[in-house]
Short mmCIF file of C-alpha atoms and ligand atoms in Angstrom, two decimals:
data_model
loop_
_atom_site.label_atom_id
_atom_site.label_comp_id
_atom_site.label_asym_id
_atom_site.label_seq_id
_atom_site.Cartn_x
_atom_site.Cartn_y
_atom_site.Cartn_z
CA MET V 209 70.59 60.41 134.41
CA THR V 210 67.09 61.87 134.58
CA LEU V 211 65.80 64.73 136.64
CA SER V 212 64.02 63.96 139.91
CA ALA V 213 60.30 64.73 140.21
CA GLU V 214 61.23 67.54 142.64
CA SER V 215 63.58 69.19 140.11
CA GLN V 216 61.00 68.88 137.35
CA ASP V 217 58.47 70.59 139.59
CA LEU V 218 60.92 73.40 140.39
CA ILE V 219 61.56 73.97 136.66
CA LYS V 220 57.81 74.31 136.04
CA ARG V 221 57.37 76.69 138.99
CA ARG V 222 60.30 78.83 137.78
CA ALA V 223 58.74 79.20 134.34
CA ARG V 224 55.39 80.10 135.91
CA LEU V 225 56.69 82.49 138.58
CA LEU V 226 59.90 83.91 137.04
CA GLY V 227 58.89 83.93 133.36
CA PRO V 228 59.04 81.27 130.67
CA ASN V 229 62.49 82.24 129.39
CA VAL V 230 64.37 82.32 132.72
CA SER V 231 67.73 80.63 132.13
CA THR V 232 69.40 77.74 133.96
CA PHE V 233 72.79 76.03 133.62
CA TYR V 234 73.27 72.52 132.14
CA ASP V 235 71.09 70.11 130.19
CA GLU V 236 69.78 68.91 133.56
CA PRO V 237 69.66 71.92 135.92
CA LEU V 238 71.16 71.53 139.37
CA HIS V 239 69.13 71.91 142.56
CA ILE V 240 71.81 72.99 145.03
CA VAL V 241 70.84 73.10 148.70
CA LYS V 242 74.12 73.45 150.59
CA GLY V 243 77.65 74.79 150.15
CA GLN V 244 80.87 74.62 152.12
CA GLY V 245 84.34 75.71 150.99
CA VAL V 246 84.74 74.47 147.39
CA TRP V 247 81.90 71.94 147.65
CA LEU V 248 78.20 72.04 146.83
CA TRP V 249 75.49 69.47 147.59
CA ASP V 250 72.29 68.87 145.65
CA ALA V 251 68.88 67.95 147.07
CA ASP V 252 69.66 64.23 146.70
CA GLY V 253 72.81 64.62 148.82
CA ARG V 254 75.20 64.38 145.85
CA LYS V 255 78.44 66.34 146.25
CA TYR V 256 79.89 68.58 143.50
CA LEU V 257 83.31 70.19 143.22
CA ASP V 258 82.68 73.86 142.45
CA CYS V 259 85.11 74.97 139.73
CA TYR V 260 82.86 77.77 138.51
CA ASN V 261 81.76 80.17 141.23
CA ASN V 262 83.98 83.19 141.82
CA VAL V 263 81.44 84.97 144.04
CA PRO V 264 82.03 82.77 147.13
CA HIS V 265 85.61 84.02 146.85
CA VAL V 266 86.89 82.79 150.22
CA GLY V 267 84.76 79.64 150.08
CA HIS V 268 81.05 78.87 150.30
CA CYS V 269 79.63 79.81 153.72
CA ASN V 270 83.05 80.93 154.92
CA PRO V 271 82.74 80.94 158.75
CA ARG V 272 84.47 84.33 159.20
CA VAL V 273 82.12 86.00 156.71
CA VAL V 274 79.02 84.28 158.12
CA GLU V 275 79.98 85.30 161.64
CA ALA V 276 80.66 88.93 160.60
CA ILE V 277 77.28 89.17 158.84
CA CYS V 278 75.38 87.64 161.78
CA ARG V 279 77.12 89.79 164.38
CA GLN V 280 76.46 93.05 162.50
CA ALA V 281 72.88 92.06 161.53
CA ALA V 282 72.16 91.44 165.21
CA THR V 283 73.55 94.87 166.14
CA LEU V 284 72.54 97.46 163.53
CA ASN V 285 71.77 97.84 159.84
CA THR V 286 71.03 101.29 158.45
CA HIS V 287 72.45 103.35 155.55
CA THR V 288 75.34 105.68 154.80
CA ARG V 289 73.63 108.92 155.92
CA TYR V 290 74.42 108.11 159.53
CA LEU V 291 77.96 108.12 160.86
CA HIS V 292 79.37 104.62 161.09
CA ASP V 293 82.93 103.39 161.20
CA GLY V 294 82.24 100.17 159.20
CA ILE V 295 82.27 101.80 155.78
CA LEU V 296 85.27 103.98 156.66
CA ASP V 297 87.37 101.10 157.99
CA TYR V 298 86.50 99.14 154.87
CA ALA V 299 87.28 101.96 152.41
CA GLU V 300 90.61 102.51 154.19
CA LYS V 301 91.61 98.86 154.03
CA LEU V 302 90.42 98.45 150.43
CA THR V 303 92.16 101.53 149.03
CA ALA V 304 95.37 100.62 150.89
CA THR V 305 95.75 97.75 148.37
CA MET V 306 95.82 100.21 145.45
CA ASP V 307 97.81 103.08 144.02
CA ALA V 308 97.70 106.14 146.29
CA SER V 309 95.69 108.09 143.67
CA LEU V 310 92.75 105.67 144.10
CA ASP V 311 91.72 107.04 147.45
CA THR V 312 87.92 107.40 147.51
CA ALA V 313 85.05 104.92 147.18
CA ILE V 314 81.32 104.58 146.63
CA LEU V 315 79.74 101.28 147.63
CA THR V 316 76.89 99.82 145.58
CA CYS V 317 74.97 96.53 145.56
CA THR V 318 76.01 95.21 142.12
CA GLY V 319 78.77 95.41 139.54
CA SER V 320 76.28 96.85 137.04
CA GLU V 321 75.55 99.81 139.31
CA ALA V 322 79.29 100.35 139.79
CA ASN V 323 79.86 100.46 136.02
CA ASP V 324 76.84 102.73 135.54
CA ILE V 325 78.40 105.18 138.02
CA ALA V 326 81.80 104.88 136.32
CA LEU V 327 80.36 105.81 132.92
CA ARG V 328 78.53 108.77 134.42
CA MET V 329 81.74 109.86 136.20
CA ALA V 330 83.45 109.92 132.81
CA GLU V 331 80.64 112.03 131.39
CA ALA V 332 80.70 114.39 134.38
CA ILE V 333 84.48 114.87 134.16
CA THR V 334 84.96 115.13 130.38
CA GLY V 335 81.61 116.62 129.34
CA LYS V 336 81.62 113.95 126.58
CA ARG V 337 79.60 110.77 126.16
CA GLY V 338 81.57 108.52 123.81
CA ILE V 339 82.44 105.18 125.41
CA VAL V 340 84.74 102.51 123.96
CA ALA V 341 84.77 98.84 125.03
CA THR V 342 85.70 95.52 123.40
CA ASP V 343 83.39 93.75 121.00
CA ALA V 344 83.16 90.53 123.07
CA THR V 345 82.45 91.80 126.55
CA TYR V 346 79.88 92.03 129.31
CA HIS V 347 79.77 94.79 131.94
CA GLY V 348 76.27 94.58 133.41
CA ASN V 349 72.58 95.21 132.99
CA THR V 350 71.49 98.85 133.56
CA ALA V 351 70.01 100.80 130.61
CA LEU V 352 73.39 102.46 130.08
CA VAL V 353 75.74 99.57 130.82
CA SER V 354 73.76 96.94 128.91
CA GLN V 355 74.71 98.83 125.73
CA LEU V 356 78.24 97.50 126.31
CA SER V 357 77.18 93.88 126.47
CA CYS V 358 78.31 92.39 123.18
CA SER V 359 78.28 88.87 124.59
CA ASN V 360 74.60 89.25 125.40
CA PRO V 361 73.44 92.25 123.36
CA PRO V 362 70.07 93.89 124.05
CA THR V 363 67.61 93.73 121.17
CA VAL V 364 65.79 96.82 122.40
CA GLY V 365 67.10 99.94 124.13
CA PHE V 366 66.76 103.60 125.05
CA GLY V 367 68.37 105.08 121.96
CA LEU V 368 71.81 105.20 123.56
CA GLU V 369 73.64 103.15 120.90
CA GLN V 370 75.41 106.15 119.36
CA TYR V 371 77.48 106.62 122.52
CA PHE V 372 79.09 103.18 122.35
CA ARG V 373 81.81 101.95 119.99
CA PHE V 374 83.73 98.68 120.09
CA ALA V 375 87.35 97.72 119.46
CA GLU V 376 88.17 94.14 118.48
CA ALA V 377 88.74 92.13 121.66
CA PRO V 378 92.28 90.83 122.11
CA ASP V 379 92.78 87.15 121.23
CA SER V 380 96.28 85.88 121.97
CA TYR V 381 95.54 82.50 120.35
CA ARG V 382 94.13 83.50 116.96
CA ASN V 383 95.54 86.97 116.61
CA PRO V 384 98.57 87.58 118.85
CA ASP V 385 99.44 91.14 119.86
CA PRO V 386 102.41 90.56 122.17
CA ASP V 387 103.14 94.19 123.08
CA GLY V 388 99.55 95.48 123.08
CA THR V 389 100.12 98.08 120.35
CA ARG V 390 97.52 96.64 118.00
CA PHE V 391 94.80 96.78 120.65
CA ALA V 392 95.88 100.35 121.50
CA ALA V 393 95.55 101.28 117.80
CA ALA V 394 92.10 99.65 117.63
CA VAL V 395 91.00 101.74 120.63
CA ALA V 396 92.49 104.89 119.02
CA GLU V 397 90.45 104.20 115.89
CA GLN V 398 87.18 104.04 117.86
CA ILE V 399 88.09 107.19 119.80
CA ALA V 400 88.67 108.98 116.47
CA ALA V 401 85.28 107.74 115.22
CA HIS V 402 83.58 109.18 118.34
CA GLU V 403 85.35 112.50 117.77
CA GLU V 404 84.39 112.56 114.12
CA ALA V 405 80.74 111.84 114.91
CA GLY V 406 80.74 114.83 117.29
CA THR V 407 80.10 112.61 120.34
CA GLY V 408 83.57 113.12 121.77
CA PHE V 409 85.43 110.62 123.90
CA ALA V 410 84.64 110.05 127.58
CA ALA V 411 86.14 106.67 128.54
CA LEU V 412 87.48 103.26 127.69
CA VAL V 413 85.97 100.55 129.88
CA ILE V 414 87.74 97.20 129.99
CA CYS V 415 88.38 94.23 132.24
CA PRO V 416 92.18 94.39 132.44
CA PHE V 417 92.36 90.58 132.28
CA PHE V 418 89.64 90.40 129.54
CA LEU V 419 87.96 87.62 131.44
CA ASN V 420 84.63 87.55 129.61
CA GLU V 421 86.54 87.75 126.32
CA GLY V 422 88.35 84.47 127.16
CA PHE V 423 91.31 85.73 129.27
CA PRO V 424 93.97 85.97 126.52
CA ASN V 425 97.61 85.39 127.55
CA HIS V 426 99.31 88.77 127.89
CA PRO V 427 102.65 89.68 129.44
CA GLU V 428 102.72 92.00 132.45
CA GLY V 429 102.41 95.65 131.47
CA TRP V 430 100.44 94.83 128.31
CA LEU V 431 97.89 97.64 128.75
CA LYS V 432 100.42 100.49 128.92
CA PRO V 433 100.11 101.54 125.22
CA THR V 434 96.31 101.48 125.50
CA ALA V 435 96.33 103.64 128.65
CA GLU V 436 98.54 106.16 126.84
CA VAL V 437 96.10 106.39 123.93
CA VAL V 438 93.19 106.98 126.35
CA ARG V 439 95.03 109.68 128.31
CA ARG V 440 96.26 111.47 125.19
CA ALA V 441 92.66 111.65 123.98
CA GLY V 442 91.58 113.21 127.30
CA GLY V 443 89.31 110.34 128.38
CA LEU V 444 89.16 108.20 131.50
CA LEU V 445 90.45 104.65 131.82
CA ILE V 446 87.80 102.59 133.61
CA CYS V 447 88.97 99.16 134.75
CA ASP V 448 86.13 96.77 135.47
CA GLU V 449 87.57 94.32 138.00
CA VAL V 450 84.24 92.77 138.93
CA GLN V 451 85.72 89.40 137.94
CA SER V 452 89.48 89.91 137.85
CA GLY V 453 89.93 91.62 141.22
CA PHE V 454 90.63 90.58 144.82
CA GLY V 455 93.65 88.44 143.91
CA ARG V 456 91.93 86.20 141.36
CA THR V 457 94.98 86.28 139.04
CA GLY V 458 97.27 85.24 141.90
CA THR V 459 100.24 87.45 141.08
CA HIS V 460 98.56 90.73 142.03
CA MET V 461 95.61 91.89 144.10
CA TRP V 462 94.30 93.75 141.01
CA ALA V 463 94.65 92.75 137.37
CA HIS V 464 95.30 96.39 136.37
CA GLN V 465 98.48 96.22 138.48
CA LYS V 466 99.49 93.12 136.52
CA MET V 467 98.82 94.95 133.25
CA GLY V 468 100.92 97.94 134.32
CA VAL V 469 98.30 100.67 134.52
CA VAL V 470 96.53 102.79 137.12
CA PRO V 471 92.89 103.35 136.16
CA ASP V 472 91.07 106.61 136.73
CA VAL V 473 88.07 104.62 137.91
CA LEU V 474 88.02 101.04 139.19
CA THR V 475 84.78 99.05 139.49
CA LEU V 476 84.26 96.05 141.76
CA GLY V 477 81.60 93.48 142.58
CA LYS V 478 81.03 89.73 142.60
CA PRO V 479 83.65 88.37 145.09
CA MET V 480 83.69 91.53 147.17
CA ALA V 481 81.54 90.18 150.05
CA ASN V 482 81.47 86.46 149.26
CA GLY V 483 77.90 86.48 147.96
CA HIS V 484 76.44 89.27 150.05
CA PRO V 485 75.45 91.85 147.38
CA VAL V 486 78.28 94.39 147.44
CA GLY V 487 79.84 96.30 144.55
CA GLY V 488 81.94 99.43 144.48
CA VAL V 489 83.68 102.22 142.62
CA VAL V 490 87.13 103.46 143.62
CA THR V 491 88.51 106.63 142.10
CA ARG V 492 90.32 109.90 142.75
CA ARG V 493 88.69 112.33 145.14
CA GLU V 494 88.07 115.05 142.55
CA ILE V 495 86.35 112.60 140.17
CA LEU V 496 84.02 111.41 142.91
CA LYS V 497 83.27 114.96 143.99
CA THR V 498 82.42 116.07 140.43
CA PHE V 499 80.20 113.00 139.93
CA ARG V 500 78.34 113.48 143.21
CA SER V 501 77.70 117.17 142.66
CA GLY V 502 76.42 116.37 139.15
CA TYR V 503 74.30 113.34 139.95
CA ARG V 504 73.48 113.65 143.70
CA TYR V 505 74.08 109.94 144.09
CA PHE V 506 72.64 108.00 147.02
CA ASN V 507 72.21 104.23 147.27
CA THR V 508 69.84 103.02 150.03
CA PHE V 509 71.55 99.66 150.55
CA GLY V 510 75.07 100.37 149.25
CA GLY V 511 77.63 100.53 152.04
CA ASN V 512 75.26 99.48 154.84
CA PRO V 513 76.96 98.19 158.02
CA VAL V 514 76.17 94.50 157.34
CA SER V 515 77.54 94.71 153.78
CA CYS V 516 80.69 96.42 155.06
CA ALA V 517 81.19 93.77 157.75
CA ALA V 518 80.91 91.01 155.11
CA ALA V 519 83.29 92.81 152.72
CA MET V 520 85.79 93.47 155.52
CA ALA V 521 85.78 89.79 156.49
CA VAL V 522 86.63 88.89 152.88
CA LEU V 523 89.67 91.20 152.85
CA GLU V 524 90.83 89.81 156.19
CA GLU V 525 90.41 86.24 155.00
CA ILE V 526 92.39 86.89 151.78
CA GLU V 527 95.18 88.29 153.91
CA ASP V 528 95.17 85.72 156.74
CA GLN V 529 94.89 82.69 154.48
CA LYS V 530 97.51 84.11 152.06
CA LEU V 531 95.09 83.43 149.22
CA LEU V 532 97.07 85.27 146.52
CA ALA V 533 100.16 83.09 146.89
CA HIS V 534 97.88 80.05 147.14
CA ALA V 535 96.03 81.02 143.93
CA GLU V 536 99.29 81.55 142.09
CA ALA V 537 100.71 78.15 143.12
CA VAL V 538 97.50 76.22 142.35
CA GLY V 539 97.22 78.07 139.02
CA VAL V 540 100.73 76.95 137.98
CA HIS V 541 99.82 73.35 138.80
CA ALA V 542 96.45 73.60 137.01
CA ARG V 543 98.02 74.95 133.82
CA ALA V 544 100.68 72.21 133.91
CA ARG V 545 97.89 69.60 134.12
CA LEU V 546 96.03 71.30 131.24
CA ASN V 547 99.23 71.38 129.16
CA ALA V 548 99.64 67.64 129.74
CA LEU V 549 96.07 67.08 128.54
CA GLN V 550 96.80 69.26 125.51
CA GLU V 551 99.61 66.87 124.53
CA LYS V 552 97.17 63.98 124.73
CA TYR V 553 94.14 65.53 123.00
CA ASP V 554 94.37 67.36 119.64
CA PHE V 555 91.18 69.29 120.26
CA ILE V 556 92.73 71.30 123.12
CA GLY V 557 94.00 74.22 121.06
CA ASP V 558 95.27 76.59 123.72
CA VAL V 559 95.80 76.67 127.49
CA ARG V 560 95.51 79.96 129.34
CA GLY V 561 95.08 81.56 132.74
CA SER V 562 96.71 83.12 135.78
CA GLY V 563 96.16 82.20 139.40
CA MET V 564 92.69 80.91 140.14
CA VAL V 565 91.34 81.43 136.63
CA PHE V 566 92.35 78.92 133.99
CA GLY V 567 90.95 77.10 131.02
CA ALA V 568 91.50 75.66 127.60
CA GLU V 569 90.17 76.55 124.21
CA MET V 570 88.57 73.61 122.39
CA VAL V 571 88.99 73.43 118.61
CA LEU V 572 87.93 71.02 115.88
CA ASP V 573 91.31 71.29 114.21
CA ARG V 574 94.54 72.84 115.52
CA ALA V 575 95.53 74.18 112.10
CA SER V 576 92.28 76.01 111.32
CA LYS V 577 91.53 76.69 115.04
CA GLU V 578 87.83 76.26 114.27
CA PRO V 579 86.00 76.53 117.62
CA ALA V 580 84.53 73.24 118.93
CA ILE V 581 81.43 74.92 120.34
CA ALA V 582 79.01 71.99 120.59
CA TYR V 583 81.80 69.75 121.87
CA THR V 584 82.61 72.19 124.67
CA ASP V 585 78.96 72.04 125.73
CA ARG V 586 78.98 68.24 125.76
CA VAL V 587 82.15 68.19 127.89
CA ILE V 588 80.70 70.66 130.40
CA ASN V 589 77.51 68.62 130.74
CA ALA V 590 79.42 65.34 131.06
CA MET V 591 81.55 66.89 133.82
CA ARG V 592 78.42 68.07 135.64
CA HIS V 593 77.08 64.51 135.61
CA ARG V 594 80.37 63.37 137.16
CA GLY V 595 80.12 65.91 139.95
CA ILE V 596 82.39 68.70 138.64
CA ILE V 597 80.81 72.00 137.74
CA HIS V 598 82.35 74.61 135.46
CA SER V 599 81.31 76.49 132.33
CA LYS V 600 82.50 78.15 129.10
CA LEU V 601 83.20 81.66 127.87
CA GLY V 602 84.90 83.78 125.21
CA ARG V 603 83.76 85.09 121.83
CA HIS V 604 83.03 81.56 120.53
CA LYS V 605 81.95 80.08 123.89
CA ASN V 606 84.47 77.28 123.38
CA THR V 607 86.86 78.10 126.23
CA LEU V 608 86.49 76.09 129.43
CA LYS V 609 85.80 78.61 132.19
CA ILE V 610 87.35 77.42 135.45
CA ARG V 611 87.20 80.03 138.17
CA PRO V 612 86.74 78.31 141.52
CA PRO V 613 86.56 79.77 145.02
CA MET V 614 90.09 80.83 146.04
CA PRO V 615 90.67 78.06 148.65
CA PHE V 616 90.55 75.50 145.76
CA SER V 617 93.51 73.21 146.39
CA ARG V 618 96.05 71.27 144.34
CA GLU V 619 94.13 68.09 145.25
CA ASN V 620 90.89 69.66 144.04
CA ALA V 621 92.65 70.54 140.76
CA ASP V 622 93.84 66.93 140.44
CA LEU V 623 90.29 65.64 140.87
CA LEU V 624 89.08 68.16 138.27
CA PHE V 625 91.70 67.19 135.68
CA ASP V 626 91.59 63.43 136.33
CA THR V 627 87.84 63.63 135.68
CA LEU V 628 88.32 65.88 132.65
CA ASP V 629 90.81 63.35 131.24
CA GLU V 630 88.22 60.57 131.58
CA VAL V 631 85.47 62.72 130.05
CA LEU V 632 87.63 63.82 127.11
CA ALA V 633 88.66 60.20 126.47
CA GLU V 634 85.07 59.01 126.28
CA THR V 635 83.41 62.02 124.56
CA PRO V 636 83.84 61.91 120.78
CA VAL V 637 84.49 65.28 119.11
CA GLN V 638 81.95 64.41 116.41
CA PRO V 639 78.89 62.78 118.06
N1 PMP K 191 81.35 93.40 134.98
C1 PMP K 191 81.79 92.18 134.68
C2 PMP K 191 83.17 92.02 134.11
C3 PMP K 191 80.98 91.07 134.91
O1 PMP K 191 81.43 89.85 134.59
C4 PMP K 191 79.70 91.26 135.47
C5 PMP K 191 78.78 90.10 135.80
N2 PMP K 191 79.01 88.93 135.15
C6 PMP K 191 79.27 92.56 135.75
C7 PMP K 191 80.14 93.61 135.51
C8 PMP K 191 77.92 92.84 136.32
O2 PMP K 191 77.85 92.54 137.66
P1 PMP K 191 76.43 92.32 138.39
O3 PMP K 191 75.83 91.07 137.83
O4 PMP K 191 76.78 92.24 139.85
O5 PMP K 191 75.60 93.52 138.10
#
């Protein structure tokens, strides 16, 4: 397959207008012009099954969300310094899905902003600046938060490095830690290093499902020992649920509930308004009050009436369509199909996931578990040429990342895995 003249022209214009090193997906970038439910169409009218995008959580161009946005945009759009019931109704409905202690919210426009606020909340509450995260993570792109991004580390910065320390990311395949005590000890070690350096400890920030790290298989309640270590040290537990939240894991609305902990601060984004830019921070009232009196936070666009209408429609759709139970059932089926492929193909080393996030780790050899990095890339590109789009993640970038919109069905999963079977059969591990 070769790129159309139109796509080639768009690639040139991107480099000219957006900078020469702007990134795209796939060996032949896609020019998508339309989306509906779990489907995308390119400019030539070709249809793709979307197994990648978690932002259109309740489906591309979901009619309820589109209608809510249009109705509110045609009525009023201002900011949070006027009285409006949209943000209040939303905050009420959102926090009702959480532990009673998580009762107050700030709305932002991105997950990065939400994490930036969370880190500053920890500093405002503890008076300390030492942050701990995992060494294979991503939490966003502000000056502060980009220091956490091991998967995409900055090569320049603002001299903030001394405030960040990293514990080895959990890896249930290569380095099992079934009760979570080893990870808790690794976090304790980094906390002690912050104390020793005189920085002090402010917070641990983690995705409770470790999605960017490759979503290791952990039993429910796995984070309890880690939360204890954080609390004993007087720091805050920040759970970044930008990817893992809103029922993605199927069994629970929030992955922290699955992992048996209540965070001090919870950050949200991506799926929150189905593609309309909405992020958020949920925390206890006294934490929010201390943060706001310290930092005088205001966000021009965060929490505007149109954003709140979109976010509200997403919550309603999750509820009405029973998307958690659906995600759980489709996830069980998807993992069974992946397990069957694992029996057939030696290079599938491990199958993981929960609900509407699943994948397999590709290895060159099951005994050594050596990551099949280039092979994973070839498989992803071959799938794209057959009309199925997904990606890869994890420390070695050799784990298939399958994270479709939540309405993804059992039949969609069958099409995905029938195609994957064909691609694996015809793609040699060594080219
Ligand atoms: N946290 C996590 C776990 C993420 O995966 C991302 C984005 N990939 C972010 C935060 C940042 O979100 P945004 O791109 O909306 O700033």
